[in-house]
CSV table of C-alpha atoms and ligand atoms in Angstrom, one decimal:
chain,number,residue,atom,x,y,z
A,1,MET,CA,137.3,77.8,131.1
A,2,SER,CA,137.9,80.5,134.6
A,3,TYR,CA,136.0,84.0,134.8
A,4,PHE,CA,137.1,87.1,136.3
A,5,MET,CA,133.8,88.3,137.3
A,6,GLU,CA,133.3,84.7,139.1
A,7,LYS,CA,136.1,85.4,141.5
A,8,SER,CA,134.7,89.2,141.3
A,9,ASP,CA,131.4,89.5,141.6
A,10,LYS,CA,130.3,86.4,142.7
A,11,GLU,CA,126.6,87.7,142.8
A,12,ILE,CA,126.1,88.9,139.7
A,13,PHE,CA,127.5,85.8,137.8
A,14,ASP,CA,125.2,83.5,139.8
A,15,LEU,CA,122.5,85.5,138.6
A,16,ILE,CA,124.0,85.6,134.8
A,17,GLN,CA,124.1,81.5,134.9
A,18,LYS,CA,120.7,81.8,135.9
A,19,GLU,CA,119.6,84.1,133.2
A,20,LEU,CA,121.2,81.2,130.6
A,21,VAL,CA,119.3,78.3,132.2
A,22,ARG,CA,116.1,80.3,132.0
A,23,GLN,CA,116.9,81.5,128.0
A,24,ASN,CA,117.5,77.8,127.3
A,25,GLU,CA,114.8,76.2,129.4
A,26,HIS,CA,112.2,78.7,128.0
A,27,LEU,CA,110.3,79.4,125.2
A,28,GLU,CA,111.5,82.8,123.9
A,29,MET,CA,108.5,83.9,122.0
A,30,ILE,CA,108.7,87.6,122.4
A,31,ALA,CA,108.8,88.7,119.2
A,32,SER,CA,111.0,92.0,119.5
A,33,GLU,CA,114.1,89.7,121.0
A,34,ASN,CA,116.2,87.8,120.0
A,35,PHE,CA,119.3,85.0,120.7
A,36,THR,CA,122.7,87.4,119.4
A,37,PHE,CA,125.9,85.2,117.4
A,38,PRO,CA,128.0,84.6,120.0
A,39,SER,CA,130.2,86.3,118.0
A,40,VAL,CA,128.8,89.6,118.4
A,41,MET,CA,128.8,89.1,122.3
A,42,GLU,CA,132.2,88.6,121.5
A,43,ALA,CA,132.8,92.0,119.8
A,44,MET,CA,130.7,93.5,122.6
A,45,GLY,CA,132.7,92.5,125.5
A,46,SER,CA,135.6,92.7,124.0
A,47,VAL,CA,138.9,95.8,124.9
A,48,LEU,CA,136.6,98.3,122.6
A,49,THR,CA,134.6,99.3,125.5
A,50,ASN,CA,137.4,101.4,127.0
A,51,LYS,CA,137.6,103.3,123.5
A,52,TYR,CA,136.6,106.8,123.4
A,53,ALA,CA,136.0,107.9,120.0
A,54,GLU,CA,133.6,111.2,119.8
A,55,GLY,CA,133.0,111.9,116.2
A,56,TYR,CA,133.0,110.1,113.1
A,57,PRO,CA,135.5,107.9,111.1
A,58,GLY,CA,138.3,110.5,110.0
A,59,LYS,CA,137.4,113.4,112.1
A,60,ARG,CA,137.5,112.4,115.7
A,61,TYR,CA,138.3,114.4,118.9
A,62,TYR,CA,140.4,111.7,120.3
A,63,GLY,CA,143.4,109.8,119.3
A,64,GLY,CA,144.3,106.4,118.6
A,65,CYS,CA,140.9,106.0,116.6
A,66,GLU,CA,142.8,104.5,113.8
A,67,PHE,CA,141.6,100.9,114.0
A,68,VAL,CA,138.1,102.0,115.7
A,69,ASP,CA,138.1,104.1,112.1
A,70,GLU,CA,138.2,100.7,110.6
A,71,ILE,CA,135.5,99.2,112.5
A,72,GLU,CA,132.8,101.5,112.0
A,73,THR,CA,133.4,102.1,108.6
A,74,ILE,CA,133.1,98.6,107.6
A,75,ALA,CA,129.3,98.5,110.3
A,76,ILE,CA,128.6,101.6,107.5
A,77,GLU,CA,129.0,100.1,105.0
A,78,ARG,CA,127.7,96.9,105.5
A,79,ILE,CA,124.1,97.6,106.4
A,80,LYS,CA,124.8,100.4,103.7
A,81,LYS,CA,124.9,97.5,101.4
A,82,LEU,CA,122.4,95.9,103.1
A,83,PHE,CA,119.5,98.2,103.1
A,84,GLY,CA,120.5,99.3,99.0
A,85,CYS,CA,120.8,103.1,100.8
A,86,ASN,CA,123.9,105.8,100.7
A,87,PHE,CA,123.8,107.1,104.1
A,88,ALA,CA,124.1,105.3,107.3
A,89,ASN,CA,124.9,106.4,111.1
A,90,VAL,CA,125.4,103.1,113.0
A,91,GLN,CA,125.9,105.0,116.9
A,92,PRO,CA,122.7,105.7,118.0
A,93,HIS,CA,122.7,103.8,121.4
A,94,SER,CA,119.5,102.5,121.0
A,95,GLY,CA,116.0,102.2,118.5
A,96,SER,CA,114.4,105.2,121.0
A,97,GLN,CA,117.7,107.3,120.4
A,98,ALA,CA,117.5,106.4,116.5
A,99,ASN,CA,114.3,108.1,116.2
A,100,GLY,CA,114.5,111.1,118.4
A,101,ALA,CA,117.8,111.7,116.5
A,102,VAL,CA,115.9,111.8,113.3
A,103,TYR,CA,113.3,114.2,114.4
A,104,ALA,CA,115.5,116.5,116.4
A,105,ALA,CA,117.8,116.7,113.3
A,106,LEU,CA,115.2,117.2,110.7
A,107,LEU,CA,112.4,119.4,112.6
A,108,LYS,CA,112.0,121.8,114.7
A,109,PRO,CA,110.2,121.7,118.6
A,110,TYR,CA,106.7,121.7,117.8
A,111,ASP,CA,106.3,120.8,114.7
A,112,LYS,CA,103.8,118.0,113.5
A,113,ILE,CA,104.5,114.2,113.6
A,114,MET,CA,101.9,111.6,112.4
A,115,GLY,CA,102.5,107.9,113.6
A,116,MET,CA,100.8,104.7,114.4
A,117,ALA,CA,98.5,105.0,117.6
A,118,LEU,CA,100.8,103.1,120.2
A,119,SER,CA,97.6,101.2,120.9
A,120,HIS,CA,97.5,100.4,117.7
A,121,GLY,CA,101.2,98.6,117.2
A,122,GLY,CA,102.8,102.2,117.2
A,123,HIS,CA,106.1,102.5,119.0
A,124,LEU,CA,106.5,104.6,122.4
A,125,THR,CA,109.1,106.8,119.6
A,126,HIS,CA,106.0,107.6,117.1
A,127,GLY,CA,104.5,110.0,119.1
A,128,ALA,CA,102.9,109.2,122.3
A,129,LYS,CA,102.2,111.3,125.3
A,130,VAL,CA,104.4,109.8,127.7
A,131,SER,CA,107.4,109.8,125.2
A,132,LEU,CA,109.4,112.8,124.8
A,133,THR,CA,108.6,112.8,120.8
A,134,GLY,CA,105.4,113.3,122.2
A,135,LYS,CA,105.7,116.6,124.4
A,136,MET,CA,108.6,117.9,122.1
A,137,TYR,CA,106.5,117.9,118.9
A,138,GLN,CA,102.6,117.7,118.5
A,139,SER,CA,101.5,113.9,118.0
A,140,PHE,CA,98.9,113.0,115.3
A,141,PHE,CA,97.6,109.4,115.7
A,142,TYR,CA,96.8,107.0,112.7
A,143,GLY,CA,95.6,103.3,113.8
A,144,VAL,CA,94.4,100.0,111.7
A,145,GLU,CA,90.8,99.0,111.4
A,146,LEU,CA,88.8,95.8,113.0
A,147,ASP,CA,90.4,94.2,110.6
A,148,GLY,CA,93.8,94.7,111.6
A,149,ARG,CA,94.9,97.0,108.5
A,150,ILE,CA,95.8,100.1,107.4
A,151,ASP,CA,93.1,102.1,105.4
A,152,TYR,CA,95.4,103.6,103.4
A,153,ASP,CA,92.5,105.9,101.8
A,154,LYS,CA,91.6,106.8,105.2
A,155,LEU,CA,95.1,107.9,106.0
A,156,ALA,CA,95.3,109.7,102.7
A,157,ASP,CA,92.2,111.5,104.3
A,158,HIS,CA,93.6,112.0,108.1
A,159,VAL,CA,96.9,113.2,106.7
A,160,GLN,CA,95.1,115.9,104.6
A,161,VAL,CA,93.3,117.4,108.0
A,162,VAL,CA,96.4,117.2,110.0
A,163,GLN,CA,99.0,117.8,107.9
A,164,PRO,CA,101.8,117.0,109.1
A,165,ASN,CA,105.7,117.9,108.9
A,166,MET,CA,106.7,114.0,109.3
A,167,LEU,CA,104.6,110.8,108.4
A,168,VAL,CA,105.6,107.9,110.5
A,169,CYS,CA,105.4,104.5,109.6
A,170,GLY,CA,106.6,101.0,111.5
A,171,PHE,CA,105.3,99.5,114.3
A,172,SER,CA,105.7,97.4,117.2
A,173,ALA,CA,103.0,95.2,116.7
A,174,TYR,CA,101.4,95.1,113.2
A,175,THR,CA,100.8,91.9,110.8
A,176,ARG,CA,100.8,93.1,107.5
A,177,THR,CA,102.9,94.1,104.8
A,178,LEU,CA,103.5,97.9,104.6
A,179,ASP,CA,103.0,99.8,101.5
A,180,PHE,CA,106.2,102.2,101.2
A,181,LYS,CA,105.3,103.4,97.7
A,182,ARG,CA,101.7,104.0,98.8
A,183,LEU,CA,102.9,105.7,102.5
A,184,ARG,CA,105.1,108.1,100.2
A,185,GLU,CA,102.4,109.4,97.5
A,186,ILE,CA,100.5,110.2,100.7
A,187,ALA,CA,103.3,111.5,102.4
A,188,ASP,CA,104.2,113.9,98.9
A,189,SER,CA,100.9,114.9,98.9
A,190,VAL,CA,101.9,117.3,101.8
A,191,ASN,CA,105.1,117.8,101.6
A,192,ALA,CA,106.1,115.8,104.8
A,193,ILE,CA,109.1,113.9,105.4
A,194,LEU,CA,108.3,110.0,105.3
A,195,LEU,CA,110.1,108.5,107.8
A,196,ALA,CA,110.3,104.3,108.5
A,197,ASP,CA,111.4,103.0,111.3
A,198,VAL,CA,111.6,99.4,110.2
A,199,ALA,CA,113.2,98.2,113.8
A,200,HIS,CA,110.6,94.5,113.9
A,201,VAL,CA,111.1,93.4,110.1
A,202,ALA,CA,114.4,94.7,109.5
A,203,GLY,CA,116.3,91.4,109.5
A,204,LEU,CA,113.6,90.3,107.1
A,205,CYS,CA,113.9,93.6,104.8
A,206,VAL,CA,117.1,93.3,104.2
A,207,ALA,CA,116.6,88.9,103.2
A,208,GLY,CA,113.6,90.1,100.7
A,209,GLU,CA,111.5,88.5,103.2
A,210,TYR,CA,109.1,92.1,103.7
A,211,PRO,CA,109.4,95.2,101.3
A,212,ASN,CA,112.8,97.2,101.4
A,213,PRO,CA,111.8,101.0,102.8
A,214,PHE,CA,114.2,101.4,100.2
A,215,PRO,CA,113.3,104.1,97.5
A,216,TYR,CA,110.5,104.9,98.8
A,217,CYS,CA,111.0,106.4,102.7
A,218,HIS,CA,113.0,109.8,103.2
A,219,VAL,CA,114.5,108.2,106.3
A,220,VAL,CA,114.9,104.7,107.8
A,221,THR,CA,115.7,103.6,111.3
A,222,THR,CA,115.8,100.2,112.5
A,223,THR,CA,117.1,98.5,115.8
A,224,THR,CA,120.5,96.5,115.7
A,225,HIS,CA,118.8,93.4,117.9
A,226,LYS,CA,115.5,92.5,116.8
A,227,THR,CA,115.1,90.5,113.3
A,228,LEU,CA,118.5,91.3,112.7
A,229,ARG,CA,119.6,89.6,115.3
A,230,GLY,CA,122.9,92.0,116.4
A,231,PRO,CA,123.6,93.5,119.8
A,232,ARG,CA,121.5,96.0,121.1
A,233,GLY,CA,121.4,98.9,119.1
A,234,GLY,CA,120.3,101.3,116.6
A,235,VAL,CA,120.8,103.0,112.9
A,236,ILE,CA,119.7,105.7,111.1
A,237,LEU,CA,119.9,105.2,106.6
A,238,THR,CA,119.1,107.7,104.3
A,239,ASN,CA,119.7,108.6,100.5
A,240,ASP,CA,119.5,112.5,100.9
A,241,GLU,CA,122.8,113.8,101.5
A,242,GLU,CA,121.8,117.1,103.0
A,243,MET,CA,119.5,114.9,105.9
A,244,ALA,CA,122.3,112.5,106.4
A,245,LYS,CA,124.5,115.7,107.1
A,246,LYS,CA,121.5,117.2,109.7
A,247,ILE,CA,121.2,113.6,111.2
A,248,ASP,CA,125.3,112.7,111.5
A,249,LYS,CA,125.5,116.5,113.5
A,250,MET,CA,122.0,115.6,115.5
A,251,VAL,CA,123.8,112.2,116.6
A,252,PHE,CA,126.9,113.7,117.7
A,253,PRO,CA,126.9,115.8,118.9
A,254,GLY,CA,123.4,116.7,119.2
A,255,ILE,CA,122.0,113.9,121.6
A,256,GLN,CA,125.6,111.6,122.1
A,257,GLY,CA,128.8,111.8,123.5
A,258,GLY,CA,131.4,108.8,123.4
A,259,PRO,CA,129.7,105.7,120.3
A,260,LEU,CA,130.1,102.8,122.4
A,261,MET,CA,133.1,101.2,120.2
A,262,HIS,CA,132.4,97.9,121.3
A,263,VAL,CA,128.5,98.3,120.2
A,264,ILE,CA,129.7,99.0,116.8
A,265,ALA,CA,132.2,96.4,116.7
A,266,GLY,CA,128.8,93.9,117.1
A,267,LYS,CA,126.5,95.8,115.0
A,268,ALA,CA,129.5,94.9,112.3
A,269,VAL,CA,130.0,91.5,113.1
A,270,GLY,CA,125.8,91.2,113.1
A,271,PHE,CA,126.0,92.7,109.7
A,272,GLY,CA,128.6,90.4,108.5
A,273,GLU,CA,125.7,87.5,109.4
A,274,ASN,CA,123.3,89.5,108.0
A,275,LEU,CA,124.9,89.8,104.5
A,276,LYS,CA,125.7,85.7,104.4
A,277,PRO,CA,123.8,83.7,102.2
A,278,GLU,CA,122.6,81.6,105.2
A,279,TRP,CA,120.5,84.7,106.3
A,280,LYS,CA,117.6,84.3,103.8
A,281,THR,CA,117.4,81.1,105.1
A,282,TYR,CA,117.2,81.9,108.3
A,283,ALA,CA,114.4,84.6,107.8
A,284,LYS,CA,112.7,82.4,105.5
A,285,GLN,CA,112.0,80.3,108.2
A,286,VAL,CA,111.3,83.2,110.7
A,287,LYS,CA,108.0,83.3,108.4
A,288,ALA,CA,107.7,79.6,107.6
A,289,ASN,CA,107.5,78.9,111.3
A,290,ILE,CA,105.4,81.7,112.6
A,291,ASN,CA,102.8,80.4,109.5
A,292,ALA,CA,102.8,77.0,111.5
A,293,LEU,CA,101.9,78.4,114.7
A,294,ALA,CA,99.5,80.4,113.2
A,295,THR,CA,98.0,77.4,111.2
A,296,VAL,CA,97.7,75.1,114.9
A,297,LEU,CA,96.0,77.7,116.9
A,298,VAL,CA,93.5,78.8,113.7
A,299,GLY,CA,92.7,75.3,113.6
A,300,ARG,CA,92.1,75.1,117.2
A,301,GLY,CA,89.5,77.5,116.8
A,302,PHE,CA,91.3,80.9,118.3
A,303,GLU,CA,91.0,84.4,116.5
A,304,LEU,CA,94.5,86.0,115.0
A,305,VAL,CA,94.4,90.1,114.2
A,306,SER,CA,93.7,90.4,110.5
A,307,GLY,CA,94.1,86.0,110.4
A,308,GLY,CA,97.9,85.7,109.7
A,309,THR,CA,100.7,86.9,109.3
A,310,ASP,CA,102.6,88.8,106.4
A,311,ASN,CA,105.7,89.2,108.7
A,312,HIS,CA,107.6,87.3,112.0
A,313,LEU,CA,104.7,88.0,114.5
A,314,ILE,CA,100.7,87.0,115.0
A,315,LEU,CA,98.3,89.0,117.5
A,316,MET,CA,95.3,86.4,119.2
A,317,SER,CA,93.0,88.1,119.8
A,318,PHE,CA,90.4,87.3,123.0
A,319,LEU,CA,87.7,89.7,122.3
A,320,LYS,CA,85.9,86.8,122.2
A,321,ASN,CA,87.2,85.3,125.3
A,322,SER,CA,86.0,85.5,128.6
A,323,PHE,CA,89.9,85.6,129.6
A,324,SER,CA,92.2,88.1,129.3
A,325,GLY,CA,95.7,89.1,127.4
A,326,LYS,CA,96.9,89.3,130.8
A,327,ASP,CA,95.4,86.1,132.1
A,328,ALA,CA,97.2,84.5,128.7
A,329,ASP,CA,100.0,85.6,129.3
A,330,ILE,CA,100.5,84.8,133.0
A,331,ALA,CA,99.3,81.3,132.3
A,332,LEU,CA,101.8,80.7,129.1
A,333,GLY,CA,104.4,81.9,131.0
A,334,ASN,CA,103.6,79.6,133.8
A,335,ALA,CA,104.6,76.9,131.3
A,336,GLY,CA,107.8,78.6,130.4
A,337,ILE,CA,106.3,80.2,126.9
A,338,THR,CA,107.5,83.6,127.2
A,339,VAL,CA,105.3,86.3,125.2
A,340,ASN,CA,103.5,89.8,125.8
A,341,LYS,CA,100.0,90.8,126.5
A,342,ASN,CA,99.0,93.0,123.4
A,343,THR,CA,95.6,95.4,122.9
A,344,VAL,CA,94.1,94.1,119.6
A,345,PRO,CA,91.3,96.3,117.3
A,346,GLY,CA,88.0,96.9,118.9
A,347,GLU,CA,90.5,96.5,122.1
A,348,THR,CA,87.5,96.5,125.3
A,349,ARG,CA,90.3,96.3,128.5
A,350,SER,CA,92.6,98.5,129.8
A,351,PRO,CA,95.6,98.8,128.5
A,352,PHE,CA,97.1,96.7,131.7
A,353,ILE,CA,94.5,94.2,130.9
A,354,THR,CA,94.4,93.8,127.4
A,355,SER,CA,92.5,91.2,124.9
A,356,GLY,CA,95.5,90.1,122.5
A,357,VAL,CA,98.9,88.6,123.1
A,358,ARG,CA,101.7,89.0,120.8
A,359,ILE,CA,103.7,86.2,119.7
A,360,GLY,CA,107.0,86.5,117.5
A,361,SER,CA,108.9,83.6,116.0
A,362,PRO,CA,112.6,84.9,115.8
A,363,ALA,CA,114.2,84.0,119.0
A,364,LEU,CA,113.1,79.9,118.6
A,365,THR,CA,114.0,80.0,114.5
A,366,ALA,CA,117.4,80.9,116.0
A,367,ARG,CA,117.6,78.2,118.2
A,368,GLY,CA,117.3,75.8,115.2
A,369,MET,CA,113.6,75.3,115.7
A,370,LYS,CA,111.2,74.8,112.2
A,371,GLU,CA,107.7,73.5,111.3
A,372,ARG,CA,107.5,70.6,113.5
A,373,GLU,CA,108.5,71.9,117.2
A,374,PHE,CA,106.1,75.3,115.9
A,375,LYS,CA,103.2,73.4,115.5
A,376,ILE,CA,104.3,70.9,119.2
A,377,ILE,CA,104.0,74.5,120.7
A,378,GLY,CA,101.0,76.0,119.2
A,379,ASN,CA,98.8,73.0,120.5
A,380,TRP,CA,100.9,73.5,124.0
A,381,ILE,CA,99.7,76.8,123.7
A,382,ALA,CA,95.9,76.4,122.5
A,383,ASP,CA,95.7,73.3,125.3
A,384,ILE,CA,97.1,75.7,128.1
A,385,LEU,CA,94.3,78.9,126.8
A,386,GLU,CA,91.1,76.4,126.5
A,387,ASN,CA,92.5,75.3,130.0
A,388,ILE,CA,93.0,78.4,131.7
A,389,THR,CA,92.9,77.9,135.1
A,390,ASP,CA,94.9,74.6,135.4
A,391,THR,CA,97.8,74.9,136.9
A,392,ASN,CA,98.6,71.1,136.8
A,393,LEU,CA,98.9,71.1,132.7
A,394,GLN,CA,100.9,74.5,132.9
A,395,ALA,CA,103.1,72.4,135.2
A,396,LYS,CA,103.4,69.2,132.7
A,397,ILE,CA,103.9,71.1,129.1
A,398,LYS,CA,106.6,72.9,131.5
A,399,LYS,CA,108.5,69.5,131.4
A,400,GLU,CA,107.6,69.0,128.1
A,401,ILE,CA,109.0,72.5,127.1
A,402,LYS,CA,112.1,71.6,129.4
A,403,GLU,CA,112.9,68.5,127.5
A,404,LEU,CA,112.1,70.0,124.1
A,405,THR,CA,114.6,72.9,124.4
A,406,LYS,CA,117.5,70.4,125.5
A,407,ASP,CA,118.4,69.9,122.0
A,408,PHE,CA,118.0,73.7,121.0
A,409,ILE,CA,121.1,74.9,123.1
A,410,ILE,CA,122.0,78.2,121.1
A,411,TYR,CA,124.8,79.1,124.1
A,412,ASP,CA,127.2,76.6,125.8
A,413,ARG,CA,128.1,78.7,128.5
A,414,ALA,CA,126.3,82.4,129.9
A,415,ILE,CA,129.7,84.8,128.6
A,416,TYR,CA,131.5,85.1,125.9
B,501,LIG,N1,111.1,101.1,117.5
B,501,LIG,C1,110.1,100.1,117.2
B,501,LIG,C2,109.1,99.6,116.0
B,501,LIG,C3,110.6,99.2,118.3
B,501,LIG,O1,109.2,98.5,118.4
B,501,LIG,C4,111.0,99.5,119.6
B,501,LIG,C5,111.3,98.5,120.5
B,501,LIG,O2,110.6,97.7,120.6
B,501,LIG,C6,112.1,101.0,119.5
B,501,LIG,C7,111.5,101.5,118.4
B,501,LIG,C8,112.9,101.2,120.2
B,501,LIG,O3,114.0,100.5,120.6
B,501,LIG,P1,114.4,100.8,121.6
B,501,LIG,O4,114.3,99.5,122.7
B,501,LIG,O5,116.4,100.0,121.4
B,501,LIG,O6,114.6,102.2,122.3
């Protein structure tokens, strides 16, 4: 196969080829990452990137939108079917844009939002002070207890004190099931809007492997690139017609211009995959794999926040170990296992050092790995952490990983 880029821009072409090798030879275990479908990559590299389509299907500000109208409508219908809801906006460029649009559409500046603290597993856009969401709104935070779980009674009391206009649930690092029904009761007790940001678990929700936030949440946002395995992007969902109208106006023309039609086509293709019966098998395997890994790590004496997981991720806690999350992240990285350091409940180290790592199973599951491979990986992780300064061991495991990954090649080329 010959590539235009190889001739016109060898420098970037070569770097993309190197990234393919990195993705193939490493064990990608960052909980928010995944390997999208080659068909999604084809949509994103298509002629659709040329098309301006400000507006919405049937109401565009540009001509020539007859085909992109159909594509966007298909994306909308598919994601509505997946979540069983009535309205969808598939134009947000990212999860952060989606959340920003919801706040701006449904709140006034300096209204109160209350979300899970970043250090307890929330996301920046849930009101963190460094995020615009923490500057434009008064933000308040709840967290998890030392057992790694939300105490809903405590949250209910806290909400009474804060009286937020919007309660945000959802997370980047929480290992247990969210009780959406209870969260709605808590939101209703102060007439707050309940927003669920299910970016991390959306792929499990649509497979019935994690609760659906509908009908309990007023608005749901998600990224499309994590457990859903679609292109990078965001969507906003609701059953409320009035909110839907406000959200559409806020996404365009409120905070965005032309929608990325090539990405929206990628979303449609990805949602098509999510609707297939095989998707349920994938989602089940994601959970089976992370549980196989958790069992090995607990068996080897390591501590997991909340003792395990209900979803696709675990949090290892090193509060009782002499090494930090940063040390673990580096040692595992040296061996070719990519994770990220993470704060844990009862954290004693700084956010740059931390006492934990977050590990997820979606990406390796997409490569076809099953419990057998996750048990091997669990033992490698334990070996490395038990001998954290042993760089020879890291080098040896790196070679073994290279061998293992040869049987799980997901892309035969870097550019689709
Ligand atoms: N919401 C949650 C819960 C996330 O974990 C993330 C990303 O990690 C986002 C939103 C933001 O998504 P994006 O990186 O597409 O802006």
